[in-house]
Tab-separated table of N, CA and C in Angstrom:
chain	number	residue	atom	x	y	z
A	1	UNK	N	-0.342	-10.872	-15.637
A	1	UNK	CA	-1.673	-11.272	-15.209
A	1	UNK	C	-1.641	-11.683	-13.742
A	2	UNK	N	-2.775	-11.845	-13.156
A	2	UNK	CA	-2.860	-12.205	-11.740
A	2	UNK	C	-2.088	-13.486	-11.495
A	3	UNK	N	-1.298	-13.498	-10.455
A	3	UNK	CA	-0.530	-14.671	-10.090
A	3	UNK	C	0.845	-14.742	-10.727
A	4	UNK	N	1.150	-13.879	-11.701
A	4	UNK	CA	2.495	-13.852	-12.267
A	4	UNK	C	3.479	-13.534	-11.147
A	5	UNK	N	4.653	-14.142	-11.203
A	5	UNK	CA	5.635	-13.996	-10.137
A	5	UNK	C	6.867	-13.249	-10.643
A	6	UNK	N	7.334	-12.298	-9.831
A	6	UNK	CA	8.578	-11.594	-10.084
A	6	UNK	C	9.579	-12.117	-9.066
A	7	UNK	N	10.741	-12.564	-9.543
A	7	UNK	CA	11.797	-13.029	-8.636
A	7	UNK	C	12.895	-11.982	-8.608
A	8	UNK	N	13.279	-11.565	-7.401
A	8	UNK	CA	14.315	-10.555	-7.217
A	8	UNK	C	15.440	-11.192	-6.423
A	9	UNK	N	16.663	-11.078	-6.933
A	9	UNK	CA	17.837	-11.621	-6.247
A	9	UNK	C	18.596	-10.455	-5.634
A	10	UNK	N	18.797	-10.524	-4.320
A	10	UNK	CA	19.444	-9.452	-3.568
A	10	UNK	C	20.819	-9.894	-3.072
A	11	UNK	N	21.734	-8.930	-2.930
A	11	UNK	CA	23.009	-9.242	-2.292
A	11	UNK	C	23.108	-8.623	-0.895
A	12	UNK	N	22.057	-7.870	-0.494
A	12	UNK	CA	21.948	-7.357	0.874
A	12	UNK	C	20.480	-6.999	1.136
A	13	UNK	N	20.170	-6.731	2.383
A	13	UNK	CA	18.788	-6.437	2.776
A	13	UNK	C	18.266	-5.218	2.014
A	14	UNK	N	16.987	-5.277	1.668
A	14	UNK	CA	16.369	-4.175	0.922
A	14	UNK	C	14.863	-4.198	1.109
A	15	UNK	N	14.250	-3.074	0.796
A	15	UNK	CA	12.804	-2.960	0.746
A	15	UNK	C	12.410	-3.242	-0.704
A	16	UNK	N	11.640	-4.300	-0.920
A	16	UNK	CA	11.247	-4.735	-2.261
A	16	UNK	C	9.729	-4.614	-2.346
A	17	UNK	N	9.243	-3.748	-3.232
A	17	UNK	CA	7.811	-3.492	-3.311
A	17	UNK	C	7.335	-3.581	-4.756
A	18	UNK	N	6.228	-4.286	-4.949
A	18	UNK	CA	5.574	-4.401	-6.241
A	18	UNK	C	4.302	-3.550	-6.188
A	19	UNK	N	4.205	-2.540	-7.077
A	19	UNK	CA	3.086	-1.591	-7.059
A	19	UNK	C	2.367	-1.586	-8.399
A	20	UNK	N	1.033	-1.488	-8.348
A	20	UNK	CA	0.283	-1.290	-9.590
A	20	UNK	C	0.432	0.177	-10.008
A	21	UNK	N	-0.072	0.510	-11.193
A	21	UNK	CA	0.124	1.845	-11.758
A	21	UNK	C	-0.424	2.959	-10.856
A	22	UNK	N	-1.606	2.761	-10.297
A	22	UNK	CA	-2.208	3.800	-9.443
A	22	UNK	C	-1.378	4.027	-8.184
A	23	UNK	N	-0.901	2.953	-7.562
A	23	UNK	CA	-0.100	3.100	-6.350
A	23	UNK	C	1.292	3.625	-6.652
A	24	UNK	N	1.839	3.324	-7.825
A	24	UNK	CA	3.126	3.913	-8.207
A	24	UNK	C	2.987	5.427	-8.358
A	25	UNK	N	1.877	5.881	-8.944
A	25	UNK	CA	1.632	7.325	-9.042
A	25	UNK	C	1.556	7.955	-7.657
A	26	UNK	N	0.865	7.291	-6.729
A	26	UNK	CA	0.789	7.809	-5.354
A	26	UNK	C	2.186	7.875	-4.724
A	27	UNK	N	2.979	6.842	-4.926
A	27	UNK	CA	4.349	6.817	-4.412
A	27	UNK	C	5.143	8.012	-4.947
A	28	UNK	N	5.054	8.249	-6.251
A	28	UNK	CA	5.796	9.347	-6.877
A	28	UNK	C	5.352	10.713	-6.359
A	29	UNK	N	4.082	10.812	-5.958
A	29	UNK	CA	3.543	12.074	-5.452
A	29	UNK	C	3.727	12.225	-3.943
A	30	UNK	N	4.367	11.237	-3.306
A	30	UNK	CA	4.596	11.306	-1.868
A	30	UNK	C	3.365	11.013	-1.038
A	31	UNK	N	2.364	10.352	-1.629
A	31	UNK	CA	1.136	10.012	-0.924
A	31	UNK	C	1.207	8.571	-0.415
A	32	UNK	N	0.382	8.229	0.557
A	32	UNK	CA	0.335	6.833	1.017
A	32	UNK	C	-0.054	5.903	-0.137
A	33	UNK	N	0.531	4.716	-0.130
A	33	UNK	CA	0.308	3.763	-1.219
A	33	UNK	C	0.304	2.342	-0.688
A	34	UNK	N	-0.204	1.419	-1.503
A	34	UNK	CA	-0.247	0.004	-1.144
A	34	UNK	C	0.700	-0.763	-2.054
A	35	UNK	N	1.174	-1.903	-1.561
A	35	UNK	CA	2.171	-2.671	-2.298
A	35	UNK	C	2.132	-4.132	-1.877
A	36	UNK	N	2.816	-4.964	-2.655
A	36	UNK	CA	3.073	-6.353	-2.292
A	36	UNK	C	4.564	-6.430	-2.006
A	37	UNK	N	4.948	-7.066	-0.913
A	37	UNK	CA	6.362	-7.215	-0.574
A	37	UNK	C	6.682	-6.568	0.746
A	38	UNK	N	7.887	-6.036	0.856
A	38	UNK	CA	8.332	-5.383	2.070
A	38	UNK	C	9.821	-5.549	2.277
A	39	UNK	N	10.269	-5.261	3.484
A	39	UNK	CA	11.691	-5.329	3.810
A	39	UNK	C	12.104	-6.780	4.029
A	40	UNK	N	13.224	-7.163	3.446
A	40	UNK	CA	13.712	-8.527	3.610
A	40	UNK	C	15.233	-8.562	3.543
A	41	UNK	N	15.791	-9.544	4.198
A	41	UNK	CA	17.231	-9.774	4.155
A	41	UNK	C	17.565	-11.071	3.456
A	42	UNK	N	16.554	-11.740	2.931
A	42	UNK	CA	16.777	-13.028	2.264
A	42	UNK	C	16.599	-12.897	0.762
A	43	UNK	N	17.235	-13.797	0.040
A	43	UNK	CA	17.159	-13.809	-1.406
A	43	UNK	C	17.082	-15.253	-1.876
A	44	UNK	N	16.324	-15.542	-2.911
A	44	UNK	CA	15.540	-14.610	-3.724
A	44	UNK	C	14.231	-14.230	-3.052
A	45	UNK	N	13.649	-13.143	-3.524
A	45	UNK	CA	12.329	-12.682	-3.095
A	45	UNK	C	11.374	-12.957	-4.255
A	46	UNK	N	10.282	-13.639	-3.987
A	46	UNK	CA	9.272	-13.929	-5.007
A	46	UNK	C	7.984	-13.207	-4.655
A	47	UNK	N	7.543	-12.325	-5.552
A	47	UNK	CA	6.323	-11.550	-5.339
A	47	UNK	C	5.320	-11.891	-6.433
A	48	UNK	N	4.072	-12.125	-6.038
A	48	UNK	CA	3.010	-12.451	-6.993
A	48	UNK	C	2.124	-11.240	-7.239
A	49	UNK	N	1.826	-10.987	-8.500
A	49	UNK	CA	0.896	-9.915	-8.857
A	49	UNK	C	-0.502	-10.306	-8.382
A	50	UNK	N	-1.173	-9.444	-7.604
A	50	UNK	CA	-2.494	-9.788	-7.093
A	50	UNK	C	-3.605	-9.699	-8.144
A	51	UNK	N	-3.354	-8.997	-9.253
A	51	UNK	CA	-4.366	-8.826	-10.299
A	51	UNK	C	-3.655	-8.567	-11.625
A	52	UNK	N	-4.405	-8.652	-12.704
A	52	UNK	CA	-3.839	-8.354	-14.015
A	52	UNK	C	-3.535	-6.862	-14.104
A	53	UNK	N	-2.542	-6.496	-14.887
A	53	UNK	CA	-2.214	-5.091	-15.084
A	53	UNK	C	-0.726	-4.848	-15.127
A	54	UNK	N	-0.366	-3.590	-15.228
A	54	UNK	CA	1.031	-3.158	-15.262
A	54	UNK	C	1.508	-2.938	-13.834
A	55	UNK	N	2.741	-3.360	-13.556
A	55	UNK	CA	3.323	-3.203	-12.228
A	55	UNK	C	4.708	-2.596	-12.325
A	56	UNK	N	5.095	-1.883	-11.267
A	56	UNK	CA	6.443	-1.354	-11.125
A	56	UNK	C	7.058	-2.001	-9.901
A	57	UNK	N	8.357	-2.243	-9.976
A	57	UNK	CA	9.095	-2.848	-8.869
A	57	UNK	C	10.007	-1.785	-8.281
A	58	UNK	N	9.878	-1.553	-6.968
A	58	UNK	CA	10.730	-0.594	-6.270
A	58	UNK	C	11.696	-1.350	-5.377
A	59	UNK	N	12.964	-0.998	-5.464
A	59	UNK	CA	13.997	-1.560	-4.596
A	59	UNK	C	14.663	-0.402	-3.884
A	60	UNK	N	14.802	-0.512	-2.566
A	60	UNK	CA	15.397	0.577	-1.805
A	60	UNK	C	16.103	0.035	-0.577
A	61	UNK	N	17.266	0.601	-0.288
A	61	UNK	CA	17.946	0.291	0.969
A	61	UNK	C	17.804	1.445	1.949
A	62	UNK	N	17.221	2.555	1.494
A	62	UNK	CA	17.005	3.721	2.349
A	62	UNK	C	15.550	3.763	2.797
A	63	UNK	N	15.288	4.286	3.994
A	63	UNK	CA	13.897	4.389	4.448
A	63	UNK	C	13.119	5.397	3.609
A	64	UNK	N	11.836	5.175	3.485
A	64	UNK	CA	10.939	6.066	2.738
A	64	UNK	C	10.306	7.043	3.722
A	65	UNK	N	10.280	8.321	3.393
A	65	UNK	CA	9.738	9.342	4.286
A	65	UNK	C	8.228	9.203	4.441
A	66	UNK	N	7.488	9.030	3.343
A	66	UNK	CA	6.035	8.872	3.407
A	66	UNK	C	5.737	7.388	3.585
A	67	UNK	N	5.158	6.998	4.720
A	67	UNK	CA	4.895	5.582	4.928
A	67	UNK	C	3.791	5.070	4.010
A	68	UNK	N	3.952	3.840	3.531
A	68	UNK	CA	2.885	3.261	2.731
A	68	UNK	C	1.671	2.949	3.597
A	69	UNK	N	0.516	2.817	2.953
A	69	UNK	CA	-0.703	2.442	3.662
A	69	UNK	C	-0.567	1.029	4.189
A	70	UNK	N	-0.025	0.142	3.397
A	70	UNK	CA	0.161	-1.235	3.835
A	70	UNK	C	0.299	-2.179	2.666
A	71	UNK	N	0.425	-3.416	3.003
A	71	UNK	CA	0.583	-4.450	1.993
A	71	UNK	C	-0.742	-4.832	1.396
A	72	UNK	N	-0.696	-5.178	0.139
A	72	UNK	CA	-1.874	-5.726	-0.526
A	72	UNK	C	-1.844	-7.233	-0.338
A	73	UNK	N	-2.981	-7.872	-0.478
A	73	UNK	CA	-2.969	-9.322	-0.423
A	73	UNK	C	-2.066	-9.879	-1.506
A	74	UNK	N	-1.397	-10.931	-1.227
A	74	UNK	CA	-0.474	-11.523	-2.186
A	74	UNK	C	0.634	-12.218	-1.452
A	75	UNK	N	1.591	-12.667	-2.185
A	75	UNK	CA	2.708	-13.386	-1.587
A	75	UNK	C	3.656	-12.391	-0.945
A	76	UNK	N	3.805	-12.398	0.377
A	76	UNK	CA	4.657	-11.422	1.053
A	76	UNK	C	6.134	-11.746	0.873
A	77	UNK	N	6.961	-10.754	1.067
A	77	UNK	CA	8.392	-10.985	1.086
A	77	UNK	C	8.750	-11.796	2.319
A	78	UNK	N	9.865	-12.480	2.251
A	78	UNK	CA	10.321	-13.245	3.412
A	78	UNK	C	10.777	-12.280	4.500
A	79	UNK	N	10.662	-12.670	5.766
A	79	UNK	CA	11.089	-11.777	6.855
A	79	UNK	C	12.605	-11.639	6.875
A	80	UNK	N	13.127	-10.524	7.426
A	80	UNK	CA	14.586	-10.340	7.495
A	80	UNK	C	15.234	-11.408	8.362
A	81	UNK	N	16.497	-11.645	8.087
A	81	UNK	CA	17.261	-12.650	8.845
A	81	UNK	C	17.734	-12.063	10.146
C-alpha cells in the first residue's frame, strides 16, 4: 500500500529502482519509464511506495541503455558517497 517501505542492503554502489507494474512493462520493452530511487553508494536504501499496488524492484550495477523518464515522487535513494 502507499507508504510501504522496501529496505535494500547493498555491498557496493548500485542503481536501485522501485517500479509499478505499468512502468516495469515499459522497462522490459525498452521504453522510457518512471521509478522511485536511483543510483546510490550507501546502504541501506529505503524506498517508499508512492501508491497502493504491485511493485518490482530493479537492482543494477550496469548502466541502462534506455534512459528512464525520471523519478516519481517518493522517498529518494541516498546520494552516492
